């Protein structure tokens, strides 16, 4: 197997919904909407600190249908368009909805619709083409541990050095303190995250032009 490269090329894979839910109210940082700038977060606050050279950001998210939730549909449409203009490679798919039921303390049951993001995962073809040395995944979705194992298999087949890292918001109040299994974990604290805020209001049209 070839040794560790002196310059480590990193591609950031961002699970947009997972990152949002990790920072939302009652969990890590108390934010109620996706206010991150993924390029700044990946390049300046993670890759630069690790000594990696960020070559690309790939962003994955589900978007609710305009008929189901016009507010969030507009927000994500405008935010993704602005991200694309700034060089982020964007992948989006419709959110699928299902009925969830929870049992309340008084013995009654409450039903509600919730959006589920399906089919959004890390595109690993770049590893086969030797286009990165580090896969930096912004997510805590344990389903991606299978992807991490596949990337490790590619490294063995090609006899080369590849690192897989899972970056995620962390605070004492967070309910999930784990990164993705079979990856290196990089925790992001509130101070670091707050240096990467995107203050644009994507509820308005033509934002970021």
PDB file of N, CA, C and O in Angstrom, residues 163-194:
ATOM      1  N   UNK A 163      -8.553   8.350   3.762  1.00  0.00           N
ATOM      2  CA  UNK A 163      -9.152   8.581   5.079  1.00  0.00           C
ATOM      3  C   UNK A 163     -10.621   8.936   4.909  1.00  0.00           C
ATOM      4  O   UNK A 163     -10.995   9.648   3.973  1.00  0.00           O
ATOM      5  N   UNK A 164     -11.465   8.440   5.817  1.00  0.00           N
ATOM      6  CA  UNK A 164     -12.876   8.808   5.865  1.00  0.00           C
ATOM      7  C   UNK A 164     -13.141   9.435   7.224  1.00  0.00           C
ATOM      8  O   UNK A 164     -12.881   8.818   8.260  1.00  0.00           O
ATOM      9  N   UNK A 165     -13.626  10.687   7.222  1.00  0.00           N
ATOM     10  CA  UNK A 165     -13.886  11.400   8.470  1.00  0.00           C
ATOM     11  C   UNK A 165     -15.344  11.833   8.535  1.00  0.00           C
ATOM     12  O   UNK A 165     -15.935  12.214   7.521  1.00  0.00           O
ATOM     13  N   UNK A 166     -15.909  11.770   9.720  1.00  0.00           N
ATOM     14  CA  UNK A 166     -17.278  12.210   9.975  1.00  0.00           C
ATOM     15  C   UNK A 166     -17.231  13.453  10.854  1.00  0.00           C
ATOM     16  O   UNK A 166     -16.741  13.409  11.982  1.00  0.00           O
ATOM     17  N   UNK A 167     -17.729  14.586  10.318  1.00  0.00           N
ATOM     18  CA  UNK A 167     -17.744  15.846  11.067  1.00  0.00           C
ATOM     19  C   UNK A 167     -19.176  16.161  11.480  1.00  0.00           C
ATOM     20  O   UNK A 167     -20.104  16.017  10.679  1.00  0.00           O
ATOM     21  N   UNK A 168     -19.351  16.609  12.725  1.00  0.00           N
ATOM     22  CA  UNK A 168     -20.713  16.823  13.231  1.00  0.00           C
ATOM     23  C   UNK A 168     -20.701  17.812  14.387  1.00  0.00           C
ATOM     24  O   UNK A 168     -19.728  17.909  15.137  1.00  0.00           O
ATOM     25  N   UNK A 169     -21.801  18.592  14.540  1.00  0.00           N
ATOM     26  CA  UNK A 169     -21.917  19.512  15.674  1.00  0.00           C
ATOM     27  C   UNK A 169     -21.991  18.737  16.986  1.00  0.00           C
ATOM     28  O   UNK A 169     -22.584  17.657  17.056  1.00  0.00           O
ATOM     29  N   UNK A 170     -21.395  19.324  18.015  1.00  0.00           N
ATOM     30  CA  UNK A 170     -21.386  18.633  19.301  1.00  0.00           C
ATOM     31  C   UNK A 170     -21.460  19.643  20.436  1.00  0.00           C
ATOM     32  O   UNK A 170     -20.817  20.686  20.418  1.00  0.00           O
ATOM     33  N   UNK A 171     -22.278  19.320  21.409  1.00  0.00           N
ATOM     34  CA  UNK A 171     -22.342  20.094  22.642  1.00  0.00           C
ATOM     35  C   UNK A 171     -22.843  19.166  23.736  1.00  0.00           C
ATOM     36  O   UNK A 171     -23.387  18.099  23.456  1.00  0.00           O
ATOM     37  N   UNK A 172     -22.683  19.552  25.013  1.00  0.00           N
ATOM     38  CA  UNK A 172     -23.201  18.700  26.096  1.00  0.00           C
ATOM     39  C   UNK A 172     -24.700  18.442  25.989  1.00  0.00           C
ATOM     40  O   UNK A 172     -25.188  17.423  26.475  1.00  0.00           O
ATOM     41  N   UNK A 173     -25.443  19.349  25.331  1.00  0.00           N
ATOM     42  CA  UNK A 173     -26.891  19.187  25.215  1.00  0.00           C
ATOM     43  C   UNK A 173     -27.298  18.302  24.051  1.00  0.00           C
ATOM     44  O   UNK A 173     -28.468  17.932  23.938  1.00  0.00           O
ATOM     45  N   UNK A 174     -26.369  17.958  23.168  1.00  0.00           N
ATOM     46  CA  UNK A 174     -26.714  17.152  21.994  1.00  0.00           C
ATOM     47  C   UNK A 174     -27.128  15.749  22.421  1.00  0.00           C
ATOM     48  O   UNK A 174     -26.549  15.167  23.340  1.00  0.00           O
ATOM     49  N   UNK A 175     -28.114  15.204  21.730  1.00  0.00           N
ATOM     50  CA  UNK A 175     -28.575  13.855  22.048  1.00  0.00           C
ATOM     51  C   UNK A 175     -27.709  12.782  21.388  1.00  0.00           C
ATOM     52  O   UNK A 175     -27.652  11.659  21.870  1.00  0.00           O
ATOM     53  N   UNK A 176     -27.071  13.138  20.297  1.00  0.00           N
ATOM     54  CA  UNK A 176     -26.225  12.176  19.581  1.00  0.00           C
ATOM     55  C   UNK A 176     -24.777  12.619  19.680  1.00  0.00           C
ATOM     56  O   UNK A 176     -24.410  13.676  19.180  1.00  0.00           O
ATOM     57  N   UNK A 177     -23.954  11.833  20.320  1.00  0.00           N
ATOM     58  CA  UNK A 177     -22.552  12.185  20.529  1.00  0.00           C
ATOM     59  C   UNK A 177     -21.620  11.351  19.660  1.00  0.00           C
ATOM     60  O   UNK A 177     -20.407  11.374  19.860  1.00  0.00           O
ATOM     61  N   UNK A 178     -22.166  10.649  18.677  1.00  0.00           N
ATOM     62  CA  UNK A 178     -21.363   9.735  17.879  1.00  0.00           C
ATOM     63  C   UNK A 178     -21.278  10.190  16.429  1.00  0.00           C
ATOM     64  O   UNK A 178     -22.259  10.658  15.851  1.00  0.00           O
ATOM     65  N   UNK A 179     -20.092  10.028  15.842  1.00  0.00           N
ATOM     66  CA  UNK A 179     -19.951  10.165  14.410  1.00  0.00           C
ATOM     67  C   UNK A 179     -20.312   8.856  13.740  1.00  0.00           C
ATOM     68  O   UNK A 179     -20.799   7.918  14.373  1.00  0.00           O
ATOM     69  N   UNK A 180     -20.090   8.792  12.440  1.00  0.00           N
ATOM     70  CA  UNK A 180     -20.408   7.583  11.682  1.00  0.00           C
ATOM     71  C   UNK A 180     -19.402   6.493  12.034  1.00  0.00           C
ATOM     72  O   UNK A 180     -18.194   6.742  12.098  1.00  0.00           O
ATOM     73  N   UNK A 181     -19.896   5.309  12.281  1.00  0.00           N
ATOM     74  CA  UNK A 181     -19.006   4.188  12.565  1.00  0.00           C
ATOM     75  C   UNK A 181     -18.035   3.946  11.410  1.00  0.00           C
ATOM     76  O   UNK A 181     -18.361   4.200  10.249  1.00  0.00           O
ATOM     77  N   UNK A 182     -16.844   3.465  11.756  1.00  0.00           N
ATOM     78  CA  UNK A 182     -15.790   3.141  10.787  1.00  0.00           C
ATOM     79  C   UNK A 182     -15.184   4.381  10.137  1.00  0.00           C
ATOM     80  O   UNK A 182     -14.598   4.305   9.060  1.00  0.00           O
ATOM     81  N   UNK A 183     -15.351   5.542  10.782  1.00  0.00           N
ATOM     82  CA  UNK A 183     -14.728   6.777  10.304  1.00  0.00           C
ATOM     83  C   UNK A 183     -13.999   7.449  11.468  1.00  0.00           C
ATOM     84  O   UNK A 183     -14.231   7.129  12.636  1.00  0.00           O
ATOM     85  N   UNK A 184     -13.131   8.420  11.134  1.00  0.00           N
ATOM     86  CA  UNK A 184     -12.566   9.288  12.151  1.00  0.00           C
ATOM     87  C   UNK A 184     -13.602  10.356  12.500  1.00  0.00           C
ATOM     88  O   UNK A 184     -14.269  10.883  11.605  1.00  0.00           O
ATOM     89  N   UNK A 185     -13.751  10.695  13.775  1.00  0.00           N
ATOM     90  CA  UNK A 185     -14.757  11.657  14.200  1.00  0.00           C
ATOM     91  C   UNK A 185     -14.129  13.025  14.424  1.00  0.00           C
ATOM     92  O   UNK A 185     -13.084  13.151  15.073  1.00  0.00           O
ATOM     93  N   UNK A 186     -14.794  14.058  13.876  1.00  0.00           N
ATOM     94  CA  UNK A 186     -14.370  15.439  14.074  1.00  0.00           C
ATOM     95  C   UNK A 186     -15.568  16.211  14.630  1.00  0.00           C
ATOM     96  O   UNK A 186     -16.555  16.438  13.923  1.00  0.00           O
ATOM     97  N   UNK A 187     -15.526  16.581  15.884  1.00  0.00           N
ATOM     98  CA  UNK A 187     -16.644  17.305  16.492  1.00  0.00           C
ATOM     99  C   UNK A 187     -16.495  18.800  16.248  1.00  0.00           C
ATOM    100  O   UNK A 187     -15.394  19.343  16.232  1.00  0.00           O
ATOM    101  N   UNK A 188     -17.628  19.465  16.049  1.00  0.00           N
ATOM    102  CA  UNK A 188     -17.680  20.897  15.766  1.00  0.00           C
ATOM    103  C   UNK A 188     -18.397  21.569  16.925  1.00  0.00           C
ATOM    104  O   UNK A 188     -19.589  21.314  17.158  1.00  0.00           O
ATOM    105  N   UNK A 189     -17.708  22.423  17.666  1.00  0.00           N
ATOM    106  CA  UNK A 189     -18.353  23.070  18.801  1.00  0.00           C
ATOM    107  C   UNK A 189     -19.073  24.346  18.356  1.00  0.00           C
ATOM    108  O   UNK A 189     -18.979  24.784  17.208  1.00  0.00           O
ATOM    109  N   UNK A 190     -19.802  24.940  19.280  1.00  0.00           N
ATOM    110  CA  UNK A 190     -20.633  26.108  18.958  1.00  0.00           C
ATOM    111  C   UNK A 190     -19.784  27.284  18.461  1.00  0.00           C
ATOM    112  O   UNK A 190     -20.159  27.968  17.499  1.00  0.00           O
ATOM    113  N   UNK A 191     -18.642  27.530  19.081  1.00  0.00           N
ATOM    114  CA  UNK A 191     -17.799  28.659  18.688  1.00  0.00           C
ATOM    115  C   UNK A 191     -17.316  28.499  17.252  1.00  0.00           C
ATOM    116  O   UNK A 191     -17.305  29.460  16.469  1.00  0.00           O
ATOM    117  N   UNK A 192     -16.909  27.287  16.888  1.00  0.00           N
ATOM    118  CA  UNK A 192     -16.437  27.038  15.531  1.00  0.00           C
ATOM    119  C   UNK A 192     -17.586  27.181  14.536  1.00  0.00           C
ATOM    120  O   UNK A 192     -17.441  27.840  13.496  1.00  0.00           O
ATOM    121  N   UNK A 193     -18.721  26.599  14.865  1.00  0.00           N
ATOM    122  CA  UNK A 193     -19.871  26.663  13.958  1.00  0.00           C
ATOM    123  C   UNK A 193     -20.305  28.105  13.712  1.00  0.00           C
ATOM    124  O   UNK A 193     -20.638  28.490  12.584  1.00  0.00           O
ATOM    125  N   UNK A 194     -20.289  28.916  14.759  1.00  0.00           N
ATOM    126  CA  UNK A 194     -20.769  30.282  14.631  1.00  0.00           C
ATOM    127  C   UNK A 194     -19.862  31.150  13.759  1.00  0.00           C
ATOM    128  O   UNK A 194     -20.268  32.241  13.345  1.00  0.00           O
TER     129      UNK A 194
END
